Amino acid sequence: MTTVRHSIIGLPRSGKTTFLAALWHLLNAGEVPTKLELDRLVGDHKHLNAIVESWMQCEEVQRTSIAAETSVSIYVHEPATGRKAMLVFPDLSGESFERQLATRSCSASYVELLQGLGGVLLFVTADRPEDGMTILDIGSVTNEAEELRSSGDANDTQEWTPQSVPQQVQIVELLQFLQRSPFEMRKRRVAVIVSAWDVVAESQRSPTQWLEGELPLLYQFLETNIESFEWRVYGVSAQGGDVKSEQRDELLNAIPSERITCIGPGSRTHDLTDPIGWLTAED
Amino acid sequence: MVDSINKLRCSKAECEVAITGACAEGHAPPRSCPFFGQQAATEIEEYEEDEAEDVSEGVTEKQWISLPLGEPLSPEDIDLFLRRQPATFVSIIGQRDSGKTTLVNSIYERFLKGPFAGYLFAGSRTLVGLEKRSHYSRIESRRTHPDTPRTSISEGLRFFHLAVQDMESKARRFDLMLSDRAGEIYDQARNNTEIVSGLLEIKKADRLVLLLDGARVADPVHRAGSMESLRQTLRVFLDGGGLDKASRVQVVTTKIDLLTRLPQSEAVEKRVLQFCQLLEDNFAPRLGELSFWKIAARDPSGSFLPAHGVAELFREWLTPRPPVIQRSMLTGPIVTEFDKLLLRTPMDVIA
């Protein structure tokens, strides 16, 4: 049976490293039942073990720096069906995705990774400041502002850079790239992982409703491009809560794998392999 | 002081902003010019050479593959696009600063917040271009007042792309191409019929949008001139062969927030209505359709919601209309069997 290769896409600070730490522990420890089981890992164990240690101690998992950057691949299989999958984290830091947008180019290896039948784990985070706000979103323009403008006081203004682009627009662009050459044009499964789900869990919205409300351009894009993307949204709290608050003691006392929450369509489990299982499943 | 002079630079070779402080494109202040502050061509070449050296020194052995730029589309890009799928062309014509780009931006900004006018955002080939044009209206720009960078003359004709899907009927999906060209060119065309034939966006237009600048209408000094300018533009486009009985023209009064705030707003509104009536009387018989609209795409005072009046206009652009058939006689001698066949064929079959 062939191994399906899934790739991970996400901008910096979108929760990829913490997800990987929790997933690695989950697969190794066997504390809770999981859909997929570990076969082997290929890549830098040292960095991986370091981030898992932080995760186990309920410390904030330091985001991956370019210096610590390595490509990590995890091989898993589904005992029920025997299906095999390979999960490739081509860029844990996420900076290569920023670079794609800034330089409008990508590596040949990234194109090669996206060939084949695998799907995409697309990371966005619920724990981020709102961006892309217009001046009028925060109120009408005052007469003072009008006067400032007419007097030409524009010394402190910030010119456009690729980093000025709101995150949801950047993610739509990353997905649009996949719809055109040099990428293979085919339908892909995309599991949108909303990380730091504990931050918004109280709102009672489902992960899909959160996406619709908070990243509306991305939601519309996915809704209208079903010929390119079959998609689902998962809310994931890999830490289980805020490790920088008093909640840390409570989290430390829990069985590590049981801290994890993964909310998918109609399911709420500790199993981070749930979205990977969906990417791997046949129609 | 020396530093501040050194910072004044432009990527256009012929621009002497560094010496004179004046922008060759006519932007005021010069920093609002898209070329301002960019590296000059020679500097870019030097930079690229440096980059090449870095790569050869083994910074990366990776092979890099180009991805789409996301900038506004040129007419050549449009030709390539049309080989794959059809598109609806909306050509937006107006004087300098009349609100052409702001109208496009207001639509894009609405989609960033959710569905707009009954449509869902389905993609855009020009996200970078749209983002650059939106930047001055964003908090990140650290401006105190929302603004739109002016389209420069040297950019020529460009198109912004928006793909949208009807929320009710998913089968109804459209690729909209919205034209973008510096208003100065339309001012030139107004004075010279021959320029009209070179304005591709007029011939391509499924909808031709003529902007009446509300800011000029609000100013008694420029009021009559702005109306006259629009009338002349319409006449020149018709006389120059750009528009005909098949054309759908929309006259859109922009920045109506400025008009409603005038002490004599009723009188000004009446004046605009009279002007529109005259346009209707004089030009509607020569066009397929002539309609009138009012918008406030981005009211700084907040009295009007963003994109006020734009949703109705946007929906109209996407409303399919039967083609207007123009009946014309065959010119020249009837020689071949094909000529005879053409004579016997109903014109709507050809269309």
Short mmCIF file of N, CA and C in Angstrom, two decimals, chain A residues 49-122:
data_model
loop_
_atom_site.label_atom_id
_atom_site.label_comp_id
_atom_site.label_asym_id
_atom_site.label_seq_id
_atom_site.Cartn_x
_atom_site.Cartn_y
_atom_site.Cartn_z
N ASN A 49 12.63 16.70 20.50
CA ASN A 49 12.61 16.32 21.91
C ASN A 49 12.63 17.54 22.82
N ALA A 50 13.33 18.56 22.39
CA ALA A 50 13.38 19.80 23.20
C ALA A 50 12.01 20.44 23.29
N ILE A 51 11.32 20.49 22.17
CA ILE A 51 10.01 21.15 22.20
C ILE A 51 8.99 20.28 22.94
N VAL A 52 9.15 18.96 22.86
CA VAL A 52 8.23 18.08 23.60
C VAL A 52 8.45 18.26 25.11
N GLU A 53 9.70 18.44 25.50
CA GLU A 53 9.99 18.65 26.92
C GLU A 53 9.30 19.92 27.42
N SER A 54 9.41 20.97 26.66
CA SER A 54 8.73 22.21 27.04
C SER A 54 7.23 21.98 27.15
N TRP A 55 6.72 21.24 26.18
CA TRP A 55 5.26 21.00 26.15
C TRP A 55 4.83 20.19 27.38
N MET A 56 5.64 19.16 27.72
CA MET A 56 5.30 18.31 28.86
C MET A 56 5.31 19.11 30.16
N GLN A 57 6.20 20.11 30.23
CA GLN A 57 6.32 20.92 31.45
C GLN A 57 5.36 22.11 31.44
N CYS A 58 4.46 22.08 30.48
CA CYS A 58 3.48 23.16 30.33
C CYS A 58 4.16 24.52 30.24
N GLU A 59 5.23 24.54 29.50
CA GLU A 59 5.88 25.82 29.23
C GLU A 59 5.51 26.21 27.80
N GLU A 60 5.60 27.48 27.56
CA GLU A 60 5.30 27.94 26.21
C GLU A 60 6.33 27.33 25.26
N VAL A 61 5.85 26.62 24.25
CA VAL A 61 6.79 26.01 23.31
C VAL A 61 7.36 27.11 22.42
N GLN A 62 8.67 27.30 22.50
CA GLN A 62 9.29 28.38 21.73
C GLN A 62 9.11 28.12 20.25
N ARG A 63 8.69 29.16 19.54
CA ARG A 63 8.50 28.98 18.10
C ARG A 63 9.85 28.67 17.46
N THR A 64 9.77 27.95 16.37
CA THR A 64 11.00 27.49 15.73
C THR A 64 11.69 28.65 15.03
N SER A 65 12.95 28.81 15.32
CA SER A 65 13.70 29.86 14.62
C SER A 65 14.27 29.25 13.35
N ILE A 66 14.66 30.12 12.46
CA ILE A 66 15.27 29.64 11.21
C ILE A 66 16.48 28.77 11.52
N ALA A 67 17.25 29.16 12.58
CA ALA A 67 18.47 28.41 12.92
C ALA A 67 18.14 26.97 13.31
N ALA A 68 17.01 26.80 14.00
CA ALA A 68 16.64 25.46 14.45
C ALA A 68 15.88 24.70 13.37
N GLU A 69 15.76 25.34 12.22
CA GLU A 69 14.91 24.81 11.17
C GLU A 69 15.41 23.48 10.60
N THR A 70 14.55 22.50 10.63
CA THR A 70 14.84 21.26 9.92
C THR A 70 13.52 20.74 9.40
N SER A 71 13.61 19.92 8.42
CA SER A 71 12.40 19.31 7.90
C SER A 71 12.14 18.03 8.70
N VAL A 72 10.93 17.90 9.20
CA VAL A 72 10.59 16.74 10.01
C VAL A 72 9.48 15.96 9.31
N SER A 73 9.62 14.65 9.27
CA SER A 73 8.57 13.82 8.67
C SER A 73 8.17 12.73 9.66
N ILE A 74 6.87 12.55 9.84
CA ILE A 74 6.37 11.50 10.73
C ILE A 74 5.58 10.50 9.89
N TYR A 75 5.95 9.23 10.05
CA TYR A 75 5.24 8.17 9.32
C TYR A 75 4.24 7.52 10.27
N VAL A 76 3.00 7.45 9.84
CA VAL A 76 1.96 6.84 10.68
C VAL A 76 1.15 5.84 9.84
N HIS A 77 0.38 5.01 10.54
CA HIS A 77 -0.55 4.13 9.82
C HIS A 77 -1.85 4.01 10.60
N GLU A 78 -2.90 3.63 9.90
CA GLU A 78 -4.20 3.47 10.53
C GLU A 78 -4.43 1.98 10.74
N PRO A 79 -4.42 1.50 11.98
CA PRO A 79 -4.54 0.06 12.21
C PRO A 79 -5.81 -0.53 11.59
N ALA A 80 -6.90 0.21 11.62
CA ALA A 80 -8.17 -0.33 11.13
C ALA A 80 -8.13 -0.65 9.64
N THR A 81 -7.44 0.17 8.87
CA THR A 81 -7.45 -0.02 7.40
C THR A 81 -6.09 -0.38 6.84
N GLY A 82 -5.06 -0.15 7.60
CA GLY A 82 -3.70 -0.40 7.11
C GLY A 82 -3.17 0.75 6.27
N ARG A 83 -3.98 1.80 6.11
CA ARG A 83 -3.52 2.93 5.29
C ARG A 83 -2.34 3.62 5.96
N LYS A 84 -1.39 4.03 5.12
CA LYS A 84 -0.18 4.67 5.65
C LYS A 84 -0.13 6.13 5.20
N ALA A 85 0.39 6.94 6.07
CA ALA A 85 0.51 8.36 5.73
C ALA A 85 1.83 8.90 6.25
N MET A 86 2.28 9.93 5.57
CA MET A 86 3.52 10.59 5.97
C MET A 86 3.19 12.07 6.14
N LEU A 87 3.54 12.59 7.28
CA LEU A 87 3.22 13.98 7.58
C LEU A 87 4.52 14.77 7.51
N VAL A 88 4.57 15.72 6.58
CA VAL A 88 5.83 16.44 6.37
C VAL A 88 5.68 17.89 6.84
N PHE A 89 6.54 18.26 7.76
CA PHE A 89 6.61 19.66 8.18
C PHE A 89 7.79 20.28 7.43
N PRO A 90 7.55 20.87 6.26
CA PRO A 90 8.68 21.35 5.46
C PRO A 90 9.33 22.57 6.08
N ASP A 91 8.59 23.31 6.86
CA ASP A 91 9.14 24.55 7.40
C ASP A 91 8.41 24.87 8.69
N LEU A 92 8.97 24.44 9.79
CA LEU A 92 8.30 24.66 11.07
C LEU A 92 8.21 26.13 11.43
N SER A 93 9.21 26.91 11.03
CA SER A 93 9.21 28.32 11.41
C SER A 93 8.12 29.09 10.67
N GLY A 94 7.76 28.61 9.49
CA GLY A 94 6.72 29.29 8.70
C GLY A 94 7.27 30.44 7.88
N GLU A 95 8.56 30.72 8.06
CA GLU A 95 9.10 31.90 7.38
C GLU A 95 9.24 31.68 5.87
N SER A 96 9.34 30.42 5.44
CA SER A 96 9.43 30.20 4.00
C SER A 96 8.11 30.56 3.32
N PHE A 97 7.00 30.45 4.08
CA PHE A 97 5.71 30.84 3.50
C PHE A 97 5.62 32.36 3.36
N GLU A 98 6.16 33.04 4.36
CA GLU A 98 6.23 34.51 4.26
C GLU A 98 7.10 34.91 3.08
N ARG A 99 8.18 34.13 2.91
CA ARG A 99 9.11 34.44 1.82
C ARG A 99 8.45 34.21 0.46
N GLN A 100 7.64 33.16 0.38
CA GLN A 100 6.91 32.91 -0.87
C GLN A 100 6.12 34.14 -1.28
N LEU A 101 5.47 34.75 -0.29
CA LEU A 101 4.61 35.90 -0.58
C LEU A 101 5.43 37.15 -0.90
N ALA A 102 6.57 37.29 -0.23
CA ALA A 102 7.38 38.50 -0.42
C ALA A 102 8.17 38.43 -1.73
N THR A 103 8.73 37.25 -2.03
CA THR A 103 9.58 37.15 -3.22
C THR A 103 8.85 36.56 -4.41
N ARG A 104 7.63 36.11 -4.19
CA ARG A 104 6.81 35.47 -5.22
C ARG A 104 7.58 34.33 -5.88
N SER A 105 8.17 33.51 -5.04
CA SER A 105 8.85 32.32 -5.53
C SER A 105 8.85 31.27 -4.42
N CYS A 106 9.01 30.02 -4.81
CA CYS A 106 9.09 28.96 -3.80
C CYS A 106 10.14 27.94 -4.25
N SER A 107 10.52 27.08 -3.33
CA SER A 107 11.56 26.11 -3.67
C SER A 107 10.96 24.98 -4.49
N ALA A 108 11.81 24.38 -5.31
CA ALA A 108 11.36 23.24 -6.12
C ALA A 108 10.92 22.09 -5.22
N SER A 109 11.56 21.98 -4.05
CA SER A 109 11.20 20.87 -3.16
C SER A 109 9.79 21.04 -2.60
N TYR A 110 9.38 22.30 -2.42
CA TYR A 110 8.01 22.57 -1.95
C TYR A 110 6.99 22.16 -3.02
N VAL A 111 7.31 22.46 -4.26
CA VAL A 111 6.42 22.06 -5.36
C VAL A 111 6.33 20.54 -5.41
N GLU A 112 7.47 19.91 -5.25
CA GLU A 112 7.52 18.45 -5.31
C GLU A 112 6.71 17.82 -4.17
N LEU A 113 6.80 18.47 -3.00
CA LEU A 113 6.07 17.98 -1.83
C LEU A 113 4.56 18.00 -2.06
N LEU A 114 4.11 19.02 -2.79
CA LEU A 114 2.67 19.17 -3.01
C LEU A 114 2.16 18.30 -4.16
N GLN A 115 3.05 17.57 -4.81
CA GLN A 115 2.60 16.61 -5.83
C GLN A 115 2.01 15.41 -5.12
N GLY A 116 1.33 14.59 -5.82
CA GLY A 116 0.82 13.37 -5.21
C GLY A 116 -0.56 13.55 -4.61
N LEU A 117 -0.99 12.54 -3.89
CA LEU A 117 -2.39 12.49 -3.48
C LEU A 117 -2.67 13.07 -2.09
N GLY A 118 -1.65 13.50 -1.41
CA GLY A 118 -1.84 13.93 -0.02
C GLY A 118 -2.60 15.24 0.11
N GLY A 119 -2.95 15.54 1.35
CA GLY A 119 -3.67 16.76 1.65
C GLY A 119 -2.80 17.77 2.37
N VAL A 120 -3.46 18.76 2.93
CA VAL A 120 -2.74 19.86 3.58
C VAL A 120 -3.33 20.11 4.96
N LEU A 121 -2.45 20.23 5.96
CA LEU A 121 -2.86 20.76 7.26
C LEU A 121 -2.54 22.24 7.23
N LEU A 122 -3.56 23.06 7.29
CA LEU A 122 -3.37 24.50 7.17
C LEU A 122 -3.58 25.14 8.54
#
